[in-house]
Short mmCIF file of C-alpha atoms in Angstrom, two decimals:
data_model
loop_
_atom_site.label_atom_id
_atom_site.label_comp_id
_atom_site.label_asym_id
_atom_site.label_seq_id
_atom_site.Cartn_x
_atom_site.Cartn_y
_atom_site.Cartn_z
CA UNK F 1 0.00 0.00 0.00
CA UNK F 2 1.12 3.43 -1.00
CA UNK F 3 2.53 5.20 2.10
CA UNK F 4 4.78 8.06 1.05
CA UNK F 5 3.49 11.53 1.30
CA UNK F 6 3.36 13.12 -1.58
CA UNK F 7 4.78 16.76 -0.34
CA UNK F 8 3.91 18.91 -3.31
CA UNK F 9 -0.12 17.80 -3.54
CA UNK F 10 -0.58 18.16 0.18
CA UNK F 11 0.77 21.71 -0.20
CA UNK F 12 -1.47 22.25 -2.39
CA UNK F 13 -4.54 21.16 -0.77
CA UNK F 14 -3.40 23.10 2.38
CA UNK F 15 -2.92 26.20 0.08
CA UNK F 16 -6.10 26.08 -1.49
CA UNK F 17 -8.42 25.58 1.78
CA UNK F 18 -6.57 29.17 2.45
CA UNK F 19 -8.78 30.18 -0.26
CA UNK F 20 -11.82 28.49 -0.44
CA UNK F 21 -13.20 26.38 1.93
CA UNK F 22 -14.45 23.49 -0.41
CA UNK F 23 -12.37 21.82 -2.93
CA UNK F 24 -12.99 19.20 -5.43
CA UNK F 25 -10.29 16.83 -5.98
CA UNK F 26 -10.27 14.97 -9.14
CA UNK F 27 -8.26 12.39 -10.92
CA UNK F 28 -8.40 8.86 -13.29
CA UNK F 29 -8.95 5.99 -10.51
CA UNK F 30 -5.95 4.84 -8.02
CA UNK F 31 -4.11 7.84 -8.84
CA UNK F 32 -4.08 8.20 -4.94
CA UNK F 33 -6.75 10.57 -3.95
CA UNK F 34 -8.02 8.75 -1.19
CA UNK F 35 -4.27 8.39 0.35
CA UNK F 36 -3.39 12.09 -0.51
CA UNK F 37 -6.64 13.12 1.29
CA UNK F 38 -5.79 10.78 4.43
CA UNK F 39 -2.69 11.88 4.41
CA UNK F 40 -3.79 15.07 5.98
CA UNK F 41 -3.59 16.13 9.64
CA UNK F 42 -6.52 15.99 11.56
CA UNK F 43 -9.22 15.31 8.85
CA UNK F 44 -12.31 13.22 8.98
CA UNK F 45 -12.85 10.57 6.10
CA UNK F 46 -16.27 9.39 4.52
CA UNK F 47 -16.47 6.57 2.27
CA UNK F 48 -19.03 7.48 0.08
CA UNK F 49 -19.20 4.17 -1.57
CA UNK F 50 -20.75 2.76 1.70
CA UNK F 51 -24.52 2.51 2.39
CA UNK F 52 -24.21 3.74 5.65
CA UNK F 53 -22.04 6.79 5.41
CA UNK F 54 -25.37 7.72 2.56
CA UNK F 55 -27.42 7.20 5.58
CA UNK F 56 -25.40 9.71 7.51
CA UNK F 57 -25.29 12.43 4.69
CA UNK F 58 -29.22 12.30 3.85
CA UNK F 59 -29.51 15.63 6.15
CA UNK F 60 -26.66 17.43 4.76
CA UNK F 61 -27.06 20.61 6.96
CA UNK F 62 -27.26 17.82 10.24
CA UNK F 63 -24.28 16.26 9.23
CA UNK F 64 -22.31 19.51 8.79
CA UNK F 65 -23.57 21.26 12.11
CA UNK F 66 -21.78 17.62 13.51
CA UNK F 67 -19.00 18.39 11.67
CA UNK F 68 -18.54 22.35 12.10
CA UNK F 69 -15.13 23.48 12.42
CA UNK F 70 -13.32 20.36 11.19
CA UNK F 71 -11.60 19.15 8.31
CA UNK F 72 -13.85 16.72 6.41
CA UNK F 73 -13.09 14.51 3.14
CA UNK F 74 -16.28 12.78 1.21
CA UNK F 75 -14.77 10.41 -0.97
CA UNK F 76 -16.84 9.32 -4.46
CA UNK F 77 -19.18 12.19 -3.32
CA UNK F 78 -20.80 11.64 -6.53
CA UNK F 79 -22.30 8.09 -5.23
CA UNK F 80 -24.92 10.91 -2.85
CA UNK F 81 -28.22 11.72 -4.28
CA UNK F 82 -27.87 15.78 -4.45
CA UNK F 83 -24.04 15.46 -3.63
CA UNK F 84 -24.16 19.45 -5.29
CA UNK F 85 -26.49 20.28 -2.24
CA UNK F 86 -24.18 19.32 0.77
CA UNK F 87 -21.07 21.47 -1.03
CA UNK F 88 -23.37 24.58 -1.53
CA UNK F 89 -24.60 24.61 2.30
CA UNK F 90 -21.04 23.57 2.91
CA UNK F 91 -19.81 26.70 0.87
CA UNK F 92 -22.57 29.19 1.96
CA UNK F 93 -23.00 28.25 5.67
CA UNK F 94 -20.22 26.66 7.01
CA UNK F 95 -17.36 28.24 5.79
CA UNK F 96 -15.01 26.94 8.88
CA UNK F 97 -15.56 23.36 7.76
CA UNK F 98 -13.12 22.38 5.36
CA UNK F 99 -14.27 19.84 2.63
CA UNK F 100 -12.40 17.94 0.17
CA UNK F 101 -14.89 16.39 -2.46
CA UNK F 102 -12.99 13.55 -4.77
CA UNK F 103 -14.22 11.81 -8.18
CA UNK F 104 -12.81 10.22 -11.05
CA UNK F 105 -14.20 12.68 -13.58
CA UNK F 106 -14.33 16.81 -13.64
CA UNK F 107 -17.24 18.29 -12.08
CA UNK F 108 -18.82 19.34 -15.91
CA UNK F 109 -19.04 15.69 -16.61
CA UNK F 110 -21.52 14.48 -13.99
CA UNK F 111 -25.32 16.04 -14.12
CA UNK F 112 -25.91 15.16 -10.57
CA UNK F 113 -23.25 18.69 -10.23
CA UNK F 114 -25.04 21.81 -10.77
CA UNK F 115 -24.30 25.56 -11.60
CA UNK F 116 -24.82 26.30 -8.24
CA UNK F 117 -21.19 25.56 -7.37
CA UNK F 118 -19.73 28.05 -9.71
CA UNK F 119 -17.44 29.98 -7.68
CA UNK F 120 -17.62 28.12 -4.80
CA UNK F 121 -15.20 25.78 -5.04
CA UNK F 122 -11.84 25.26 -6.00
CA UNK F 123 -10.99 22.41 -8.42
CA UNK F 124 -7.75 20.24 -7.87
CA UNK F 125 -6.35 17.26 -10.84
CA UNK F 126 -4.23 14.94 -8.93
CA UNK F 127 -2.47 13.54 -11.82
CA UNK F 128 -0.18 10.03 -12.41
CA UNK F 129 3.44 10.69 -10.47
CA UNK F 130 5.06 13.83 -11.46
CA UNK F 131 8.98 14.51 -10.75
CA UNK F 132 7.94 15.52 -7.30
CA UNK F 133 6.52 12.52 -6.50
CA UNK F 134 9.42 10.35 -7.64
CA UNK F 135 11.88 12.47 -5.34
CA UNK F 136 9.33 11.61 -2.01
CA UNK F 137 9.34 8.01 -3.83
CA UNK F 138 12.76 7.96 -3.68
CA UNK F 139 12.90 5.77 -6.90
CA UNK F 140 13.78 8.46 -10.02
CA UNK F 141 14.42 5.67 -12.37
CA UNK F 142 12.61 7.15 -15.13
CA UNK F 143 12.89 3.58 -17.09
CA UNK F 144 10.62 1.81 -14.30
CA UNK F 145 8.42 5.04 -14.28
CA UNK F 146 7.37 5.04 -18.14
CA UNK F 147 6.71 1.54 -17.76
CA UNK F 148 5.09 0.50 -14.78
CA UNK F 149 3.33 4.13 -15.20
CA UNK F 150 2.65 6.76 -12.90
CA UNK F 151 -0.31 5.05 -10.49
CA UNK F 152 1.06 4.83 -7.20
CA UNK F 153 0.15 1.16 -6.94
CA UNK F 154 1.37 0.06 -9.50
CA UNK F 155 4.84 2.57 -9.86
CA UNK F 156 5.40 0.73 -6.56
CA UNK F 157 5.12 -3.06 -7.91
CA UNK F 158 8.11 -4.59 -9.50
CA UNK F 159 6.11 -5.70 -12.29
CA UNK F 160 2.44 -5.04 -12.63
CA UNK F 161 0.26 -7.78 -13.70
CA UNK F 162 -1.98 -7.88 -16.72
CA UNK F 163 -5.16 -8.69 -14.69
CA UNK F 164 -4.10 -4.99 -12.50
CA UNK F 165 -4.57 -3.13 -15.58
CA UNK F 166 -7.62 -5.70 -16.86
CA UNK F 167 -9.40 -5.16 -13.41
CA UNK F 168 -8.77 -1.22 -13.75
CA UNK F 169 -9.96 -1.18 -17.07
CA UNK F 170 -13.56 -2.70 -15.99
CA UNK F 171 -13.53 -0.60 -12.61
CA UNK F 172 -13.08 2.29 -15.17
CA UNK F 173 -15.70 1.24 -17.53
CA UNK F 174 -18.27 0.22 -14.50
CA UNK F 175 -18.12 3.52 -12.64
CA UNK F 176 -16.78 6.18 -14.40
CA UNK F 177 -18.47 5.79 -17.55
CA UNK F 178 -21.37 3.91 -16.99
CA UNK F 179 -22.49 6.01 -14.01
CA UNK F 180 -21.71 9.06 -15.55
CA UNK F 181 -22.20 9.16 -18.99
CA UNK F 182 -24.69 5.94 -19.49
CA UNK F 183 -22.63 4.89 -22.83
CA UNK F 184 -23.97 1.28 -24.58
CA UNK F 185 -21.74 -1.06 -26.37
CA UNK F 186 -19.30 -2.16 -24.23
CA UNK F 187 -16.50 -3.78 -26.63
CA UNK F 188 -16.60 -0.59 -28.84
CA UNK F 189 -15.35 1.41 -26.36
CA UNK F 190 -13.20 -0.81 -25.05
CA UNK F 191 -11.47 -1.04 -28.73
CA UNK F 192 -11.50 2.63 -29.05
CA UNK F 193 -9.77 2.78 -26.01
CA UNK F 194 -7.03 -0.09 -26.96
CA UNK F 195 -6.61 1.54 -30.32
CA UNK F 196 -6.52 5.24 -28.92
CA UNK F 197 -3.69 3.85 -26.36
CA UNK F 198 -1.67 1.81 -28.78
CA UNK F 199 -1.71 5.33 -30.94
CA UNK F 200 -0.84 7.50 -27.72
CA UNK F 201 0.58 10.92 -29.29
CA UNK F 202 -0.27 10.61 -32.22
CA UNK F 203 -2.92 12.54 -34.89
CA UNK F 204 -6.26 11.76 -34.09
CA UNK F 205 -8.63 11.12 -37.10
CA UNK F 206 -12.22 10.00 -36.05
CA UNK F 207 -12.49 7.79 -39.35
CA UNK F 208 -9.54 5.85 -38.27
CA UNK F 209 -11.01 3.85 -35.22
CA UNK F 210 -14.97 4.27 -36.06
CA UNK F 211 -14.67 0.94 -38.62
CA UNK F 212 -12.66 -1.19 -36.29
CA UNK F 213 -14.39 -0.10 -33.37
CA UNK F 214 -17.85 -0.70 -35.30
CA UNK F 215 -19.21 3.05 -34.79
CA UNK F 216 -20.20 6.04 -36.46
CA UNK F 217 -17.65 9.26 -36.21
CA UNK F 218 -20.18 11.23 -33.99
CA UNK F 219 -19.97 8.20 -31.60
CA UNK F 220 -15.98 8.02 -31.79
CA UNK F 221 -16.44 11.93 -30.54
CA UNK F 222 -18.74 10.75 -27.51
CA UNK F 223 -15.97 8.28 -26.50
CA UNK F 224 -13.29 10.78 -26.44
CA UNK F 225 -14.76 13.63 -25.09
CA UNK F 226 -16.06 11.23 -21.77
CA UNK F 227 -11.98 9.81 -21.85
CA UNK F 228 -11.22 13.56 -21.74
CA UNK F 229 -14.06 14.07 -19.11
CA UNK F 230 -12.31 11.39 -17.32
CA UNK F 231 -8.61 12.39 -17.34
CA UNK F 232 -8.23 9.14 -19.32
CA UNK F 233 -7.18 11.07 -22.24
CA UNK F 234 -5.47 14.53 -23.15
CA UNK F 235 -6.55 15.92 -26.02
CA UNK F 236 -4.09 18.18 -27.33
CA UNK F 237 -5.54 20.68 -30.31
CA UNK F 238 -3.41 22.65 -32.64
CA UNK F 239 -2.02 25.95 -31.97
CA UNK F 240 -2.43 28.03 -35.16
CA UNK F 241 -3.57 31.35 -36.35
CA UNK F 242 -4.96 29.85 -39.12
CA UNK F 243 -2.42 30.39 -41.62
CA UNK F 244 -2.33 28.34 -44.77
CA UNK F 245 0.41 26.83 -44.08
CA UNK F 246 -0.89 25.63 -40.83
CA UNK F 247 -2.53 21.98 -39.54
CA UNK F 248 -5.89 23.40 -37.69
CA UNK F 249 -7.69 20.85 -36.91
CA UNK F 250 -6.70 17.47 -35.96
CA UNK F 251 -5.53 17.25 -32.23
CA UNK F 252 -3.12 14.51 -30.95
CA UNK F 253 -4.46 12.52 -28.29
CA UNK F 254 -1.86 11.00 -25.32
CA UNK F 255 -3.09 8.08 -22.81
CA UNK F 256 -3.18 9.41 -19.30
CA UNK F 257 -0.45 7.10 -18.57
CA UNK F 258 2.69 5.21 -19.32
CA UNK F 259 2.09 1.95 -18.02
CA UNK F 260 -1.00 1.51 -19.89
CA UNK F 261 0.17 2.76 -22.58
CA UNK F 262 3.28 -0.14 -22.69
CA UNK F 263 0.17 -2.76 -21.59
CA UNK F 264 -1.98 -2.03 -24.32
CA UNK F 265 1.74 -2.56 -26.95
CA UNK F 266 1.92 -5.57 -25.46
CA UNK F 267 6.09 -4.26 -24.20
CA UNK F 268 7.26 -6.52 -21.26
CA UNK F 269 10.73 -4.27 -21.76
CA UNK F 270 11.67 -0.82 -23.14
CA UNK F 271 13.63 -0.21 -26.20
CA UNK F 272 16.15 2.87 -26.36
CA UNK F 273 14.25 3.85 -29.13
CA UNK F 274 10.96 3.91 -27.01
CA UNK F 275 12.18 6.47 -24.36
CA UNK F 276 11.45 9.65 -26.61
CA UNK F 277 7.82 8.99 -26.76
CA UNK F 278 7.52 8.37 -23.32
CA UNK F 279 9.88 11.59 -22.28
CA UNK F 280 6.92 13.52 -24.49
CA UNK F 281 4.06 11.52 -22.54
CA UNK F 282 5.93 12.74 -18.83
CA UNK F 283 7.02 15.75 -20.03
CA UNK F 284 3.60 16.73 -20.62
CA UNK F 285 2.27 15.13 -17.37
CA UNK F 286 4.41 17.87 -15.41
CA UNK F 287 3.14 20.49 -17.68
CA UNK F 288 -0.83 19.40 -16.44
CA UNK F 289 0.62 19.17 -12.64
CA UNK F 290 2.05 22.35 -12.67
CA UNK F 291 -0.47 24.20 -14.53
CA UNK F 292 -3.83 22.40 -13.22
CA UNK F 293 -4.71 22.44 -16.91
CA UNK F 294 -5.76 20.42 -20.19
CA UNK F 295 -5.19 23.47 -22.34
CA UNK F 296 -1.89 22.67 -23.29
CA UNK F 297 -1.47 22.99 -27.82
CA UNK F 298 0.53 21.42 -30.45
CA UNK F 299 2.15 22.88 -33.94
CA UNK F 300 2.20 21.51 -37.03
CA UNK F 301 2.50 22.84 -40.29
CA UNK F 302 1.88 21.12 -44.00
CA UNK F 303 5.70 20.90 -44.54
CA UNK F 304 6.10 17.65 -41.23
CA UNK F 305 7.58 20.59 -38.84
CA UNK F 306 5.96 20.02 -35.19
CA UNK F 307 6.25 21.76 -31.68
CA UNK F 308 5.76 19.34 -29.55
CA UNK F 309 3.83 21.68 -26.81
CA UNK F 310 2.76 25.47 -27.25
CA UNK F 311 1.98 27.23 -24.06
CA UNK F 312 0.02 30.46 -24.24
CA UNK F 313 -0.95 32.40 -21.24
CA UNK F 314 -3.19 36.06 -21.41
CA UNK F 315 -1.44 38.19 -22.98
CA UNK F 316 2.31 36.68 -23.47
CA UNK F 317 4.07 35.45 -26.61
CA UNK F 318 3.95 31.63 -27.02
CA UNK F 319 6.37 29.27 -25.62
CA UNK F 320 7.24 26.43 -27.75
CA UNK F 321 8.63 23.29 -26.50
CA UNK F 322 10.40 20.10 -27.99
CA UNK F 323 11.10 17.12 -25.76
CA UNK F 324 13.52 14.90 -26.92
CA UNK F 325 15.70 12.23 -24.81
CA UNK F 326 18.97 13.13 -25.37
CA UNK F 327 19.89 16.40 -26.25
CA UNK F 328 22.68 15.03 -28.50
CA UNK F 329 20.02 14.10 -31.35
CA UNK F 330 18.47 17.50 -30.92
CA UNK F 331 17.25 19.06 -34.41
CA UNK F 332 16.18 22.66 -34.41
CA UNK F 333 14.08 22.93 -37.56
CA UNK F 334 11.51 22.78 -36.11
CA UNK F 335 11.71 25.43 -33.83
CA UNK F 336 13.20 27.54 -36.71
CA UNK F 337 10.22 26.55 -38.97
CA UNK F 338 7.46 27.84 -35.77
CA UNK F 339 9.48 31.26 -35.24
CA UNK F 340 9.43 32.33 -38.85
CA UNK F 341 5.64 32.81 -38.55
CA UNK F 342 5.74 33.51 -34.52
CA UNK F 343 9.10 35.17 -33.72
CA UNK F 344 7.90 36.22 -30.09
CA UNK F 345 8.41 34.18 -27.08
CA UNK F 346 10.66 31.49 -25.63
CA UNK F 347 12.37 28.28 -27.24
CA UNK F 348 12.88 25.62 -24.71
CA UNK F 349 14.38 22.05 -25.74
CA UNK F 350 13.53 19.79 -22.15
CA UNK F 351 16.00 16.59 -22.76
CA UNK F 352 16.17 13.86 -20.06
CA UNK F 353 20.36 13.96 -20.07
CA UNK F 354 20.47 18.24 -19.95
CA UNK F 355 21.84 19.09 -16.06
CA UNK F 356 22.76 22.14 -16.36
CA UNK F 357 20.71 24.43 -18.63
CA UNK F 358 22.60 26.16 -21.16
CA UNK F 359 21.47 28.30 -24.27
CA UNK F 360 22.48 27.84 -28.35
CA UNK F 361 22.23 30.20 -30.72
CA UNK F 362 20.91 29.46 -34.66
CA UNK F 363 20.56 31.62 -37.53
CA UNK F 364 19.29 34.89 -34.94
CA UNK F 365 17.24 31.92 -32.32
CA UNK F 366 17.47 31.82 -29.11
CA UNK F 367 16.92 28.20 -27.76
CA UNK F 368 17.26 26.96 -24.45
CA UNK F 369 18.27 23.47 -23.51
CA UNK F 370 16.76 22.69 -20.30
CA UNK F 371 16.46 19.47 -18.09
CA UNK F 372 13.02 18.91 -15.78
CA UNK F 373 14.33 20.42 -12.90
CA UNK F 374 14.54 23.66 -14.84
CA UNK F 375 11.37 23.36 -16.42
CA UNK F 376 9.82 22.44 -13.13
CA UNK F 377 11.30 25.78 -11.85
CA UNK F 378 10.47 27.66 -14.94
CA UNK F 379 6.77 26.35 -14.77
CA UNK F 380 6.43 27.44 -11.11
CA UNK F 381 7.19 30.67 -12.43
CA UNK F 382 4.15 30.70 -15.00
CA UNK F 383 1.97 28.85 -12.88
CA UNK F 384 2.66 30.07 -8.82
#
């Protein structure tokens, strides 16, 4: 069982209560959001999944005059009846109680959530293991990280088992998308999802999995936007100003994780020439941790130059970053090709072997080599 404390999550569950006395914590199942939440000092846990902890929440302004003052965590608190009810009088009345509220899903996907929490809460994703997490691990080893993946069970096992990710896969299935979204056809989406893994970071093109999956294209976009619901899949959509030159409209489309990602392949071991995909995959798992955000975009033009991840933020020029393994086999077309139509903003190139940042000049561009630490610190900066 996962025991570490995962530092950087609880500070940020401590820093948000400063703000806002109910939180909703969110995240794909066993990410760890019933350990992060019990990790806390002094807090009061709720099963939610349990008939009798129902029984105790049926008077929701009862069970919070009980609980005044504490620090209280309702776990699946979309199993409730009106679980939107309890968090308003929460919010409203009782701001001294702190709640945590967790599910699998955001709080847009579920209709049992209403408008009436808008600006009343503050919304936490607990994503797979970032670099933080390793470090309170104490196991770095980004080689058993990519492929055991970034659940905290399973980072922890030597050598997960098919039947784990088989049993998470119908746990998923069962009560994520059944309860929430009510989806039919069971194999289909089970072969979207296979097929969607198996082509993690890659172009997404509907008509490509609605024949093998057996399904029309508007169905392939109900799949993916409840995987996206879910955190079971990042959709990443093209960054463009719609020049000609420009790709604008298919996204690419990563897994949520590593480990599934190597399950679905069918890889018992990793190849040297599998680490770059899966650098991309974690690279862009820190991005989400730090920023708290899907919005993160992709470039492409009709000539095969990408940029791996754009970052925009209100107001600032874009920052375009490549991930690559080693920084030895570092090309910079690509970057040249995206700042000949966007000269503004930063150029960072985030290799696993880069140490010590340093800084190369081509043709009048500016790029930065960087390692994670540095775009750790660097994303701290954009995202306090």
């Amino acid at each position: 069982m996962e025991t570490t404390i995962r530092t950087y999550w609880l500070d940020k569950l401590e820093t948000a209560w400063e703000q806002r006395s109910v939180l909703w914590l969110s995240g794909v199942r066993r990410v760890g959001k019933t350990v992060l939440c019990q990790s806390l000092d002094q807090i009061e846990y709720f099963d939610c999944e349990l008939p009798r902890v129902r029984q105790q929440l049926e008077d929701p302004q009862l069970f919070l005059e009980n609980m005044r003052g504490k620090r209280i965590v309702l776990d699946e608190i979309h199993r409730l009846a009106n679980p939107s009810q309890l968090l308003k009088i929460a919010a409203d009345h009782f701001p001294e109680t702190r709640v945590i509220a967790t599910g699998s899903s955001t709080l847009q996907a579920s209709a049992r959530f209403k408008d009436t929490l808008t600006g009343r809460k503050t919304e936490i994703w607990l994503t797979p293991m970032m670099s933080k997490d390793l470090e309170d691990f104490g196991d770095t080893n980004l080689a058993h990280r990519f492929k055991a993946g970034g659940l905290p069970p399973y980072f922890l096992s030597d050598n997960p088992r098919d039947n784990e990710y088989r049993e998470w896969i119908d746990s998923y299935w069962a009560k994520d998308i059944q309860e929430l979204f009510r989806l039919e056809r069971h194999w289909s989406f089970q072969r979207f999802l296979e097929l969607l893994f198996i082509n993690s970071g890659g172009i997404f093109e509907a008509t490509k999995y609605a024949q093998p999956c057996e399904i029309s294209r508007p169905t392939v976009s109900n799949y993916l936007n409840a995987m996206e619901a879910t955190w079971v899949a990042h959709v990443v959509r093209p960054y463009s100003t719609h020049l000609p030159s420009e790709i604008v409209s298919a996204p690419k489309v990563y897994a949520f994780d590593t480990g599934f990602v190597c399950y679905f392949k069918g890889w018992q071991e990793l190849r040297s020439e599998d680490m770059g995909l899966f650098w991309e995959h974690y690279v862009l798992n820190e991005i989400q941790s730090r920023s708290q955000s899907g919005d993160v975009r992709y470039w492409r033009d009709k000539s095969g130059h990408e940029i791996d991840f754009v970052l925009l933020e209100r107001g600032q020029a874009p920052i375009a970053i490549e991930c690559k393994w080693s920084a030895s086999a570092a090309k910079t077309q690509n970057l040249r090709a995206f700042r000949k139509r966007y000269p503004k903003g930063e150029n960072w190139l985030v290799a696993n072997d880069v140490d010590r940042s340093f800084q190369r000049a081509e043709d009048g561009l500016k790029i930065e080599f960087i390692g994670i630490n540095d775009l750790v610190r660097r994303l701290k900066a954009i995202y306090p």
